[in-house]
Coordinates of C-alpha atoms and ligand atoms in Angstrom, one line a residue:
M1289 CA 86.3 49.3 135.5
I1290 CA 89.0 51.9 134.7
I1291 CA 89.3 53.4 131.2
E1292 CA 92.9 52.6 130.3
N1293 CA 94.9 55.0 128.3
R1294 CA 95.5 52.9 125.2
K1295 CA 94.3 52.1 121.7
Y1296 CA 91.0 50.2 121.7
K1297 CA 90.5 47.5 119.1
V1298 CA 87.5 45.7 117.8
I1299 CA 88.3 42.7 120.1
D1300 CA 87.5 45.1 123.0
Y1301 CA 83.8 44.9 122.0
I1302 CA 84.0 41.3 123.3
R1303 CA 86.7 41.6 125.9
I1304 CA 85.1 44.5 127.9
P1305 CA 81.6 43.1 128.1
L1306 CA 83.1 39.6 128.9
K1307 CA 85.0 41.1 131.8
I1308 CA 82.0 43.1 133.1
A1309 CA 79.2 40.5 132.6
P1310 CA 80.8 37.1 131.8
M1311 CA 77.6 35.0 132.1
P1312 CA 75.3 36.9 129.8
V1313 CA 78.1 37.2 127.2
I1314 CA 78.8 33.5 127.3
C1315 CA 75.1 32.7 127.0
M1316 CA 74.7 35.1 124.1
V1317 CA 77.6 33.5 122.2
L1318 CA 76.3 29.9 122.7
L1319 CA 72.7 30.9 121.7
R1320 CA 73.9 32.7 118.6
F1321 CA 75.9 29.6 117.5
F1322 CA 72.8 27.4 117.9
V1323 CA 70.6 30.0 116.1
A1324 CA 73.2 30.1 113.3
A1325 CA 72.9 26.4 112.7
I1326 CA 69.1 26.5 112.3
P1327 CA 68.9 27.5 108.6
S1328 CA 71.1 24.6 107.4
L1329 CA 69.3 22.1 109.7
L1330 CA 66.0 23.4 108.2
V1331 CA 67.3 22.7 104.7
L1332 CA 68.0 19.1 105.7
A1333 CA 64.6 18.8 107.6
T1334 CA 62.6 20.4 104.7
T1335 CA 64.4 18.2 102.1
S1336 CA 63.5 15.1 104.1
F1337 CA 59.9 16.4 104.7
V1338 CA 59.2 17.1 101.0
D1339 CA 60.9 13.9 99.7
T1340 CA 59.1 11.8 102.3
A1341 CA 55.8 13.5 101.4
I1342 CA 56.2 12.8 97.7
D1343 CA 57.3 9.2 98.5
I1344 CA 54.2 8.7 100.6
F1345 CA 52.0 9.2 97.5
S1346 CA 53.5 6.1 95.8
N1347 CA 54.7 3.9 98.8
G1348 CA 52.3 4.9 101.6
R1349 CA 53.3 4.6 105.4
V1350 CA 52.2 8.1 106.4
I1351 CA 53.9 7.7 109.7
R1352 CA 57.3 8.4 108.1
I1353 CA 56.3 12.1 107.8
Y1354 CA 56.3 12.7 111.5
S1355 CA 60.0 12.7 112.2
P1356 CA 60.9 15.4 109.6
L1357 CA 57.7 17.3 110.6
F1358 CA 58.7 17.3 114.2
A1359 CA 62.2 18.3 113.3
I1360 CA 60.9 21.3 111.4
M1361 CA 58.6 22.3 114.3
G1362 CA 61.3 21.8 116.8
L1363 CA 63.7 24.1 114.9
I1364 CA 61.1 26.8 114.4
G1365 CA 60.1 26.5 118.1
F1366 CA 63.8 26.7 119.2
S1367 CA 64.4 29.8 117.0
W1368 CA 61.3 31.4 118.6
I1369 CA 62.4 30.6 122.2
S1370 CA 66.0 31.6 121.5
S1371 CA 64.9 35.1 120.5
I1372 CA 63.1 35.4 123.8
L1373 CA 66.2 34.1 125.7
L1374 CA 68.4 36.4 123.8
A1375 CA 66.3 39.4 124.7
F1376 CA 66.4 38.4 128.3
V1377 CA 70.2 37.9 128.3
N1378 CA 70.6 41.2 126.5
L1379 CA 68.6 43.0 129.2
R1380 CA 70.9 41.5 131.9
L1381 CA 73.9 42.6 130.0
D1382 CA 72.5 46.0 129.4
L1383 CA 71.9 46.6 133.1
R1384 CA 75.3 45.5 134.2
M1385 CA 77.1 47.3 131.4
N1386 CA 75.2 50.5 132.1
E1387 CA 76.2 50.3 135.8
V1388 CA 79.9 49.8 135.1
M1389 CA 80.7 51.7 131.9
R1390 CA 78.7 54.8 132.7
L1391 CA 80.5 55.1 136.0
A1392 CA 83.9 54.5 134.3
V1393 CA 83.2 57.3 131.7
V1394 CA 81.9 59.7 134.4
K1395 CA 85.0 59.0 136.5
K1396 CA 87.3 59.7 133.5
R1397 CA 85.3 62.8 132.7
S1398 CA 85.6 64.1 136.3
R1399 CA 89.4 63.6 136.2
L1400 CA 90.0 65.3 132.8
A1401 CA 92.4 68.2 132.7
Y1402 CA 90.4 71.4 132.7
K1403 CA 91.8 72.5 129.4
H1404 CA 89.8 69.7 127.7
I1405 CA 86.6 70.9 129.2
E1406 CA 87.2 74.4 127.9
N1407 CA 88.4 73.3 124.4
N1408 CA 85.6 73.0 121.9
E1409 CA 87.1 70.1 120.0
T1410 CA 87.8 67.9 123.0
W1411 CA 84.5 68.9 124.6
E1412 CA 82.7 67.6 121.5
L1413 CA 84.6 64.3 121.7
I1414 CA 83.7 64.1 125.4
T1415 CA 80.0 64.6 124.7
R1416 CA 80.1 62.1 121.9
I1417 CA 81.6 59.4 124.2
G1418 CA 79.3 60.4 127.1
K1419 CA 76.2 59.6 125.0
G1420 CA 75.5 56.0 126.0
P1421 CA 78.9 54.4 126.2
S1422 CA 77.5 51.1 127.4
E1423 CA 74.9 51.0 124.6
Q1424 CA 77.6 51.6 122.1
M1425 CA 79.7 48.8 123.6
I1426 CA 76.7 46.4 123.5
K1427 CA 76.0 47.5 119.9
G1428 CA 79.6 46.6 119.0
L1429 CA 79.3 43.2 120.7
N1430 CA 76.0 42.4 119.1
N1431 CA 77.4 43.5 115.7
I1432 CA 80.3 41.1 116.1
L1433 CA 78.0 38.3 117.2
N1434 CA 75.7 39.1 114.2
I1435 CA 78.6 38.8 111.8
M1436 CA 79.8 35.6 113.4
E1437 CA 76.2 34.3 113.2
Y1438 CA 75.9 35.2 109.5
I1439 CA 79.3 33.7 108.8
V1440 CA 78.4 30.3 110.4
E1441 CA 75.0 30.4 108.8
I1442 CA 76.2 31.4 105.3
T1443 CA 79.2 29.0 105.4
S1444 CA 77.0 26.0 106.3
I1445 CA 74.4 26.8 103.6
L1446 CA 77.2 27.4 101.0
L1447 CA 78.7 24.0 102.0
L1448 CA 75.3 22.3 101.6
I1449 CA 74.9 23.9 98.1
A1450 CA 78.5 23.1 97.2
A1451 CA 78.0 19.5 98.1
H1452 CA 75.5 19.2 95.2
V1453 CA 76.4 22.0 92.8
W1454 CA 79.8 23.4 93.7
W1455 CA 80.0 26.3 91.2
V1456 CA 76.8 27.9 92.5
S1457 CA 78.5 28.4 95.9
I1458 CA 81.6 29.9 94.2
A1459 CA 79.4 32.3 92.2
I1460 CA 77.7 33.5 95.3
V1461 CA 81.0 34.1 97.1
G1462 CA 82.4 35.9 94.0
I1463 CA 79.6 38.4 93.8
S1464 CA 79.4 39.0 97.6
V1465 CA 83.0 40.0 98.2
P1466 CA 82.7 43.4 96.4
L1467 CA 79.4 43.9 98.2
F1468 CA 81.1 43.7 101.6
A1469 CA 83.8 46.1 100.6
L1470 CA 81.0 48.5 99.6
A1471 CA 79.2 48.1 102.9
F1472 CA 82.4 48.6 104.8
K1473 CA 83.0 51.9 103.0
S1474 CA 79.4 53.0 103.6
G1475 CA 79.9 52.5 107.4
K1476 CA 82.9 54.9 107.3
V1477 CA 80.9 57.5 105.4
D1478 CA 78.0 57.1 107.8
Y1479 CA 80.1 57.7 110.9
E1480 CA 82.0 60.6 109.4
A1481 CA 78.7 62.2 108.5
F1482 CA 77.5 61.5 112.1
T1483 CA 80.5 63.2 113.6
D1484 CA 80.2 66.1 111.3
A1485 CA 76.5 66.5 111.9
E1486 CA 77.0 66.2 115.7
K1487 CA 78.7 69.6 115.8
Y1488 CA 75.6 71.2 114.4
R1489 CA 73.3 69.0 116.5
R1490 CA 75.0 70.0 119.7
R1491 CA 74.5 73.7 118.9
A1492 CA 70.9 73.0 117.9
D1493 CA 70.4 71.1 121.2
Y1494 CA 71.6 74.0 123.1
L1495 CA 69.1 76.3 121.4
K1496 CA 66.4 73.7 122.0
E1497 CA 67.2 74.0 125.7
V1498 CA 67.0 77.8 125.5
L1499 CA 63.7 77.5 123.8
S1500 CA 62.1 75.0 126.1
S1501 CA 63.8 75.1 129.5
R1502 CA 62.1 76.5 132.6
E1503 CA 65.1 78.7 133.5
N1504 CA 64.6 80.9 130.5
I1505 CA 60.9 81.1 130.6
E1506 CA 60.7 84.7 131.8
E1507 CA 63.2 86.0 129.3
R1508 CA 61.5 84.1 126.5
A1509 CA 58.2 85.8 127.3
L1510 CA 59.8 89.2 127.9
F1511 CA 62.1 89.4 124.9
G1512 CA 59.9 87.4 122.6
Y1513 CA 63.0 85.9 121.0
T1514 CA 61.4 82.5 120.4
K1515 CA 60.7 83.1 116.7
A1516 CA 64.2 84.4 115.9
I1517 CA 66.0 81.6 117.9
N1518 CA 63.6 79.0 116.5
K1519 CA 64.9 80.0 113.0
V1520 CA 68.5 79.7 114.0
W1521 CA 67.8 76.3 115.7
F1522 CA 66.0 75.1 112.6
D1523 CA 68.9 76.2 110.3
R1524 CA 71.4 74.2 112.5
Y1525 CA 69.1 71.3 112.7
E1526 CA 68.7 71.4 108.9
I1527 CA 72.5 71.4 108.3
A1528 CA 72.9 68.4 110.5
R1529 CA 69.9 66.6 108.9
K1530 CA 71.2 67.4 105.4
I1531 CA 74.7 66.1 106.1
E1532 CA 73.2 62.8 107.3
Y1533 CA 70.7 62.7 104.5
E1534 CA 73.4 63.1 101.8
A1535 CA 75.4 60.3 103.4
D1536 CA 72.3 58.1 103.6
K1537 CA 71.4 58.9 100.0
K1538 CA 74.8 57.8 98.7
I1539 CA 74.7 54.6 100.8
F1540 CA 71.1 53.9 99.7
I1541 CA 71.9 54.2 96.0
R1542 CA 74.9 51.9 96.4
T1543 CA 73.1 49.2 98.3
K1544 CA 70.0 49.4 96.0
T1545 CA 72.3 48.8 93.0
A1546 CA 73.9 45.9 94.8
S1547 CA 70.5 44.4 95.7
I1548 CA 69.5 44.4 92.0
I1549 CA 72.6 42.3 91.3
T1550 CA 71.8 39.9 94.2
T1551 CA 68.1 39.5 93.2
F1552 CA 69.3 38.6 89.7
L1553 CA 71.8 36.1 91.2
S1554 CA 69.0 34.4 93.2
M1555 CA 66.9 34.0 90.0
V1556 CA 69.9 32.5 88.2
I1557 CA 70.5 30.0 91.0
A1558 CA 66.8 28.9 90.9
L1559 CA 67.0 28.4 87.1
V1560 CA 70.4 26.7 87.2
L1561 CA 69.4 24.2 89.9
I1562 CA 66.5 23.1 87.7
V1563 CA 69.0 21.1 85.5
P1564 CA 70.3 18.8 88.2
A1565 CA 66.8 18.5 89.6
G1566 CA 65.6 17.4 86.1
N1567 CA 68.5 14.9 85.9
R1568 CA 67.6 13.6 89.4
V1569 CA 71.1 14.6 90.6
I1570 CA 69.2 16.4 93.4
T1571 CA 65.7 15.4 94.7
V1572 CA 62.7 17.7 94.5
G1573 CA 62.9 18.2 98.2
L1574 CA 66.5 19.3 98.0
Y1575 CA 65.7 21.6 95.1
I1576 CA 62.9 23.4 97.0
S1577 CA 64.9 23.7 100.2
L1578 CA 68.1 24.8 98.4
V1579 CA 66.3 27.4 96.3
T1580 CA 64.6 28.8 99.5
A1581 CA 67.9 28.7 101.4
A1582 CA 69.7 30.4 98.4
F1583 CA 67.1 33.2 98.3
N1584 CA 67.4 33.8 102.0
L1585 CA 71.2 33.6 101.8
V1586 CA 71.5 36.1 99.0
Q1587 CA 69.0 38.4 100.9
K1588 CA 71.2 38.0 104.0
M1589 CA 74.4 38.6 102.2
S1590 CA 73.2 41.6 100.3
W1591 CA 71.3 43.3 103.1
E1592 CA 71.8 42.0 106.6
L1593 CA 75.5 41.1 106.2
S1594 CA 76.1 44.4 104.3
F1595 CA 74.3 46.3 107.0
A1596 CA 76.3 44.5 109.7
M1597 CA 79.6 45.3 107.9
K1598 CA 78.5 48.9 107.7
E1599 CA 77.8 48.9 111.4
Y1600 CA 81.1 47.2 112.0
S1601 CA 83.1 50.0 110.3
K1602 CA 81.0 52.6 112.2
N1603 CA 81.7 50.8 115.4
K1604 CA 85.4 50.8 114.5
M1605 CA 85.3 54.5 114.1
Y1606 CA 83.7 54.9 117.5
L1607 CA 86.7 53.0 118.9
I1608 CA 89.0 55.6 117.4
D1609 CA 87.1 58.2 119.4
F1610 CA 87.1 56.1 122.5
S1611 CA 90.9 55.6 122.3
L1612 CA 91.3 59.4 121.9
F1613 CA 89.0 59.9 124.9
S1614 CA 91.0 57.4 126.9
R1615 CA 94.2 59.3 126.1
L1616 CA 92.9 62.7 127.2
E1617 CA 95.1 64.0 130.0
E1618 CA 93.8 63.7 133.5
T1619 CA 94.6 65.9 136.5
Q1620 CA 95.7 63.8 139.4
G1621 CA 93.3 64.1 142.4
S1622 CA 90.7 66.2 140.6
D1623 CA 87.9 63.8 141.6
E1624 CA 89.1 63.4 145.1
L1625 CA 87.8 65.1 148.2
P1626 CA 89.7 68.3 149.4
D1627 CA 92.6 67.4 151.6
I1628 CA 91.6 69.5 154.6
S1629 CA 94.8 68.7 156.5
I1630 CA 96.5 71.5 154.4
Q1631 CA 94.2 74.0 156.1
E1632 CA 96.4 73.7 159.2
M1633 CA 99.3 75.2 157.4
P1634 CA 99.2 78.8 158.5
Y1635 CA 98.8 81.1 155.5
E1636 CA 101.4 83.8 155.2
S1637 CA 101.6 85.0 151.6
L1638 CA 100.6 84.4 148.0
E1639 CA 103.0 85.6 145.3
F1640 CA 103.0 85.8 141.5
I1641 CA 106.4 86.4 140.0
N1642 CA 106.6 87.3 136.4
V1643 CA 103.7 85.0 135.4
H1644 CA 103.0 84.6 131.7
F1645 CA 100.0 82.6 130.5
T1646 CA 98.3 81.7 127.2
Y1647 CA 95.3 79.4 127.0
P1648 CA 96.2 76.1 125.3
G1649 CA 95.4 76.1 121.6
T1650 CA 95.5 79.9 121.4
D1651 CA 98.3 82.4 120.9
R1652 CA 97.1 85.5 122.8
K1653 CA 98.9 86.1 126.0
I1654 CA 96.4 86.7 128.8
L1655 CA 98.9 87.2 131.6
N1656 CA 102.0 89.0 130.5
G1657 CA 104.6 89.0 133.2
L1658 CA 102.2 89.5 136.1
S1659 CA 103.7 90.0 139.5
M1660 CA 102.0 90.7 142.9
R1661 CA 102.2 89.8 146.5
L1662 CA 99.2 89.2 148.8
E1663 CA 99.4 88.8 152.5
K1664 CA 97.4 87.1 155.2
G1665 CA 94.4 88.6 156.8
K1666 CA 93.7 91.2 154.2
A1667 CA 91.0 91.8 151.6
Y1668 CA 92.3 92.3 148.1
A1669 CA 90.2 93.4 145.2
F1670 CA 91.2 92.6 141.6
V1671 CA 89.6 95.1 139.3
G1672 CA 89.9 95.7 135.6
K1673 CA 87.9 95.7 132.4
N1674 CA 86.0 92.6 131.4
G1675 CA 88.4 90.1 129.7
A1676 CA 91.4 91.7 131.5
G1677 CA 92.4 88.3 132.9
K1678 CA 91.1 88.4 136.5
T1679 CA 89.3 85.1 136.4
T1680 CA 92.3 83.6 134.7
I1681 CA 94.3 84.4 137.8
T1682 CA 91.8 82.3 139.9
K1683 CA 92.1 79.4 137.4
L1684 CA 95.8 79.3 137.8
L1685 CA 95.6 79.6 141.6
T1686 CA 93.2 76.7 141.9
G1687 CA 95.4 74.5 139.7
L1688 CA 93.0 74.3 136.7
Y1689 CA 95.8 75.3 134.4
D1690 CA 99.5 74.7 135.1
N1691 CA 101.1 75.6 131.8
Y1692 CA 102.1 79.1 133.0
E1693 CA 105.6 80.5 133.0
G1694 CA 107.1 82.3 136.0
K1695 CA 106.3 81.4 139.6
I1696 CA 103.3 81.2 141.8
L1697 CA 104.2 80.7 145.5
I1698 CA 102.1 80.0 148.6
N1699 CA 104.2 80.8 151.7
G1700 CA 107.2 80.8 149.4
K1701 CA 106.4 77.2 148.2
D1702 CA 105.8 76.6 144.5
L1703 CA 102.1 76.1 143.7
R1704 CA 103.0 73.2 141.5
N1705 CA 104.2 71.3 144.6
F1706 CA 100.7 71.3 146.0
T1707 CA 98.3 68.5 145.1
Q1708 CA 94.9 69.1 143.6
E1709 CA 93.3 67.9 146.8
Q1710 CA 95.4 70.4 148.8
L1711 CA 94.6 73.3 146.5
K1712 CA 90.9 72.5 146.7
A1713 CA 91.1 72.8 150.4
Y1714 CA 93.3 75.9 150.4
F1715 CA 91.0 78.1 148.2
S1716 CA 87.3 78.5 148.5
V1717 CA 85.9 80.1 145.3
V1718 CA 82.5 81.4 144.3
F1719 CA 82.6 81.7 140.5
Q1720 CA 80.5 84.0 138.4
D1721 CA 78.5 81.0 137.1
F1722 CA 78.3 79.3 140.4
A1723 CA 76.2 76.1 140.6
K1724 CA 72.6 76.0 141.8
Y1725 CA 72.1 72.6 143.2
Y1726 CA 68.5 71.3 143.3
V1727 CA 68.9 69.8 146.8
T1728 CA 68.0 71.3 150.2
I1729 CA 69.4 74.6 151.3
K1730 CA 71.3 72.8 154.0
D1731 CA 73.0 70.5 151.4
N1732 CA 73.7 73.4 149.1
V1733 CA 75.7 75.1 151.8
I1734 CA 77.4 72.0 153.4
L1735 CA 78.9 71.1 150.0
G1736 CA 81.4 73.9 150.8
N1737 CA 82.8 71.8 153.5
C1738 CA 82.6 68.3 152.2
G1739 CA 86.1 67.3 153.2
E1740 CA 84.9 67.3 156.9
N1741 CA 82.7 64.9 158.7
H1742 CA 80.3 66.7 161.0
K1743 CA 77.6 65.3 163.2
I1744 CA 74.1 66.2 161.9
D1745 CA 73.4 68.9 164.6
E1746 CA 76.9 70.4 164.1
Q1747 CA 76.2 70.6 160.4
K1748 CA 72.9 72.3 161.1
T1749 CA 74.5 75.0 163.3
L1750 CA 77.3 75.6 160.8
V1751 CA 74.8 76.0 157.9
E1752 CA 72.5 78.2 160.0
N1753 CA 75.4 80.5 161.0
A1754 CA 76.7 80.8 157.5
L1755 CA 73.2 81.7 156.2
D1756 CA 72.6 84.1 159.0
S1757 CA 75.8 85.9 158.2
M1758 CA 74.4 86.4 154.7
D1759 CA 71.1 87.8 156.2
M1760 CA 69.1 84.8 155.1
T1761 CA 67.6 83.8 158.4
E1762 CA 64.3 85.7 157.9
S1763 CA 63.6 84.4 154.4
I1764 CA 64.5 80.8 155.5
K1765 CA 62.0 81.0 158.4
K1766 CA 59.3 81.7 155.9
M1767 CA 60.1 78.5 153.9
P1768 CA 58.0 75.4 154.6
K1769 CA 60.8 73.2 155.9
G1770 CA 63.4 75.8 156.9
I1771 CA 66.9 74.8 155.8
D1772 CA 65.6 71.4 154.8
T1773 CA 63.5 73.0 152.1
P1774 CA 64.5 71.6 148.7
L1775 CA 65.5 74.2 146.1
G1776 CA 64.5 74.3 142.5
K1777 CA 61.5 72.8 140.8
L1778 CA 62.8 69.2 140.7
M1779 CA 61.0 68.0 143.8
K1780 CA 57.3 68.4 144.6
D1781 CA 57.7 70.8 147.5
G1782 CA 60.8 72.5 146.1
I1783 CA 60.9 76.3 146.0
D1784 CA 62.7 78.6 143.7
L1785 CA 65.0 81.3 145.0
S1786 CA 65.5 84.8 143.6
G1787 CA 68.8 85.4 141.8
G1788 CA 70.1 87.4 144.8
Q1789 CA 69.1 84.6 147.3
W1790 CA 70.9 82.0 145.2
Q1791 CA 74.0 84.2 145.4
R1792 CA 73.8 84.5 149.1
V1793 CA 73.4 80.7 149.4
A1794 CA 76.5 80.3 147.2
I1795 CA 78.5 82.8 149.3
A1796 CA 77.4 80.9 152.5
R1797 CA 78.8 77.8 150.9
N1798 CA 82.0 79.6 150.5
L1799 CA 82.0 81.0 154.1
I1800 CA 81.5 77.6 155.6
S1801 CA 84.7 76.4 154.2
K1802 CA 87.8 76.6 156.4
A1803 CA 90.0 77.4 153.4
P1804 CA 92.6 79.9 154.3
I1805 CA 91.8 82.0 151.2
H1806 CA 88.3 82.9 150.1
I1807 CA 87.7 84.2 146.6
L1808 CA 84.5 85.8 145.2
D1809 CA 84.8 86.0 141.4
E1810 CA 81.9 88.3 140.5
P1811 CA 79.1 85.9 141.6
T1812 CA 77.1 89.1 141.9
A1813 CA 77.7 90.3 138.3
S1814 CA 74.0 89.9 137.5
L1815 CA 73.0 92.3 140.3
D1816 CA 72.9 96.0 139.8
P1817 CA 76.1 97.9 141.0
I1818 CA 74.5 99.1 144.3
S1819 CA 73.2 95.6 145.3
E1820 CA 76.5 94.1 144.3
S1821 CA 78.3 96.5 146.6
K1822 CA 75.9 95.6 149.4
V1823 CA 76.6 91.9 149.1
Y1824 CA 80.3 92.5 148.9
E1825 CA 80.1 94.7 152.1
L1826 CA 78.2 92.0 153.8
F1827 CA 80.8 89.4 152.8
R1828 CA 83.6 91.7 153.9
K1829 CA 81.9 92.2 157.3
V1830 CA 81.7 88.4 158.0
S1831 CA 85.1 87.6 156.6
K1832 CA 86.9 90.3 158.6
G1833 CA 90.4 89.0 159.5
K1834 CA 90.2 86.3 156.8
S1835 CA 92.2 86.5 153.7
T1836 CA 90.0 87.3 150.8
I1837 CA 90.1 88.1 147.1
L1838 CA 87.2 90.0 145.6
I1839 CA 87.1 90.1 141.8
T1840 CA 84.9 92.7 140.1
H1841 CA 84.9 95.1 137.2
R1842 CA 82.7 97.5 139.2
L1843 CA 84.7 99.7 141.5
G1844 CA 82.0 100.4 144.1
A1845 CA 82.4 96.9 145.3
A1846 CA 86.2 97.1 145.3
R1847 CA 86.3 100.1 147.6
I1848 CA 85.9 98.0 150.7
A1849 CA 89.1 96.1 150.1
D1850 CA 92.4 96.9 151.9
Q1851 CA 94.3 96.8 148.7
I1852 CA 93.1 97.1 145.1
L1853 CA 95.0 95.6 142.2
V1854 CA 94.2 96.9 138.8
V1855 CA 94.7 94.2 136.2
D1856 CA 95.3 95.6 132.7
D1857 CA 97.1 94.1 129.7
G1858 CA 98.0 91.0 131.6
V1859 CA 99.9 92.8 134.4
V1860 CA 99.0 94.5 137.7
A1861 CA 99.1 98.1 136.4
E1862 CA 98.2 99.9 139.6
C1863 CA 98.1 98.9 143.2
G1864 CA 97.0 100.7 146.4
S1865 CA 94.0 101.6 148.5
H1866 CA 90.9 103.3 147.0
D1867 CA 92.1 106.8 148.0
E1868 CA 95.7 106.2 146.9
L1869 CA 94.6 105.0 143.5
L1870 CA 92.2 108.0 143.1
Q1871 CA 95.1 110.4 143.7
K1872 CA 97.2 108.6 141.1
N1873 CA 94.9 109.8 138.4
G1874 CA 95.5 106.6 136.4
I1875 CA 93.4 103.8 135.1
Y1876 CA 91.5 103.3 138.4
S1877 CA 90.7 106.9 138.8
N1878 CA 89.4 107.1 135.2
M1879 CA 87.3 104.0 135.6
F1880 CA 85.9 105.3 138.9
K1881 CA 84.9 108.6 137.3
A1882 CA 83.2 106.7 134.5
Q1883 CA 81.3 104.5 136.9
R1884 CA 80.5 107.1 139.5
S1885 CA 76.9 107.6 138.2
W1886 CA 76.2 103.9 138.8
Y1887 CA 76.3 104.6 142.6
D1888 CA 74.3 107.8 142.7
E1889 CA 71.2 106.7 144.7
Ligands
ADP2062 P1 88.0 88.7 133.3 O1 87.8 87.8 134.5 O2 89.0 89.8 133.6 O3 86.8 89.3 132.8 P2 89.0 86.3 132.0 O4 90.2 86.0 132.8 O5 87.8 85.5 132.2 O6 88.7 87.9 132.1 O7 89.4 86.2 130.5 C1 90.6 86.8 130.0 C2 90.7 86.5 128.5 O8 90.9 85.2 128.3 C3 89.4 86.9 127.7 O9 89.8 87.5 126.5 C4 88.8 85.5 127.4 O10 88.1 85.5 126.2 C5 90.0 84.6 127.3 N1 89.7 83.3 127.8 C6 89.1 82.9 128.9 N2 89.0 81.5 128.9 C7 89.5 81.1 127.8 C8 89.8 79.7 127.3 N3 89.4 78.6 127.9 N4 90.4 79.6 126.1 C9 90.8 80.7 125.4 N5 90.6 82.0 125.8 C10 90.0 82.2 127.0

């Protein structure tokens, strides 16, 4: 299944499941129709049963009671079996829908343009849709089937009543219409409250993670922030709870008022039907079964149908979100493997010409006419204050954003002419918040080269070499299964690495890639300045002759580069070697003086 870019309508709650799992859906529809017919058939069977029972007292022939009795038993038995069958069919549908829909949503998510991931509003929409899309689809389908079932059931009972006392049916319909409108409105209020509360709940969920995850355990113990964060978590949770409570309260008061009216209506029906029963227009059996049916009916119309209508409008609102999600822009090729054939194109130069860039939805220019030219085989360092725009340059280079003005050229060719798959293969980046995969060390590293098919032993050698260049051989020897040791605490024999070791694994992942340009974007920011410099020196040593970009705000690490570019106010403010820049007595030299004490061992 592919999530099409279009407006989704209520009919899709039937269309999509029918396409994904036709048999279970058809079975469900048929079963629901039979189930809907049971109450009116019960009215007929009960009427016959009671009337026959009364007649037996005067005319005998007890045997006559068996056919209505068996009919009643058969109907009750069928209703019991059908609920088991429905549960089974639902399970089949659930499994199939889960398999297909979840995959479709994950696929769409992985193709989304990066700006939607970084934007709060769209990210909230994405998380909302990501929460059980198949469950929501099945909920929508069941809701429509419920409504259909109620309509068939209610219409047949109303017709039975109308056949004997027509105005009672009209009175029931007359009172029920405003109840539906009320229920429909309640559904909207409910979904809006849910959407509103979701913002706070998402923030509360994040704090819950901080308070309970294994990753934060040391800091939790050390800083003792549990109490303070607990309070913030509680406040956010409370806001979300109150929003939903207020909406529920309103809905509850409305429906309670409505139910007083309907209870009154049931009593009126019972009283009114006594007259035709007294006149023998209807039999005692019919009176009993009609009054019972009318009570059930009013109950159904005021509660179950109202609830179903409320759910209906809630489900409709979900479709608005789903349509918005389906229309979020995608980046072509973002979920495809890197196109490694581009690595054969010899790298000559990378150029930014007067590049201006503002993040979508904001109005502050981050790059303000930035120009620079980088050449093959050299190590460049981008330095500058935090927030100067260094990482933004990487995001543009790797095609995560393309709404920039000016030109970015690789070998004189416009970056926009490269596909996502090509850019993925052309740059290998270790970001500041690089991923820690809870798989084996080998798999952690080989991920850096996933466009290529290697034989198992080739893979092993490649990984071992990359890890060796990052001085990891000794520590890996001490691990129970060497490079096949699982990392993280997910698996029984998994081990945890230190922060520095994780960084080396991430850099090894970068090194294994045959990308022409390697970028380290402060993956070492959590290390102290001296350790950071050492990791960068190690990287420099193993990447000698390769084209690299090192990003850092700490100048000790930048010193090893052939050329240093100082990014300031969205432009390259200074450029040169470490010594040249020191002599300039400009931004770099001032920063260096300020940071000098960091490197006094
Ligand atoms: P550096 O890498 O130099 O520390 P960045 O390139 O990460 O700086 O960020 C430059 C500026 O852009 C910062 O002020 C940051 O807050 C802002 N910024 C980064 N990402 C986004 C985003 N997705 N939306 C809006 N502003 C952003």
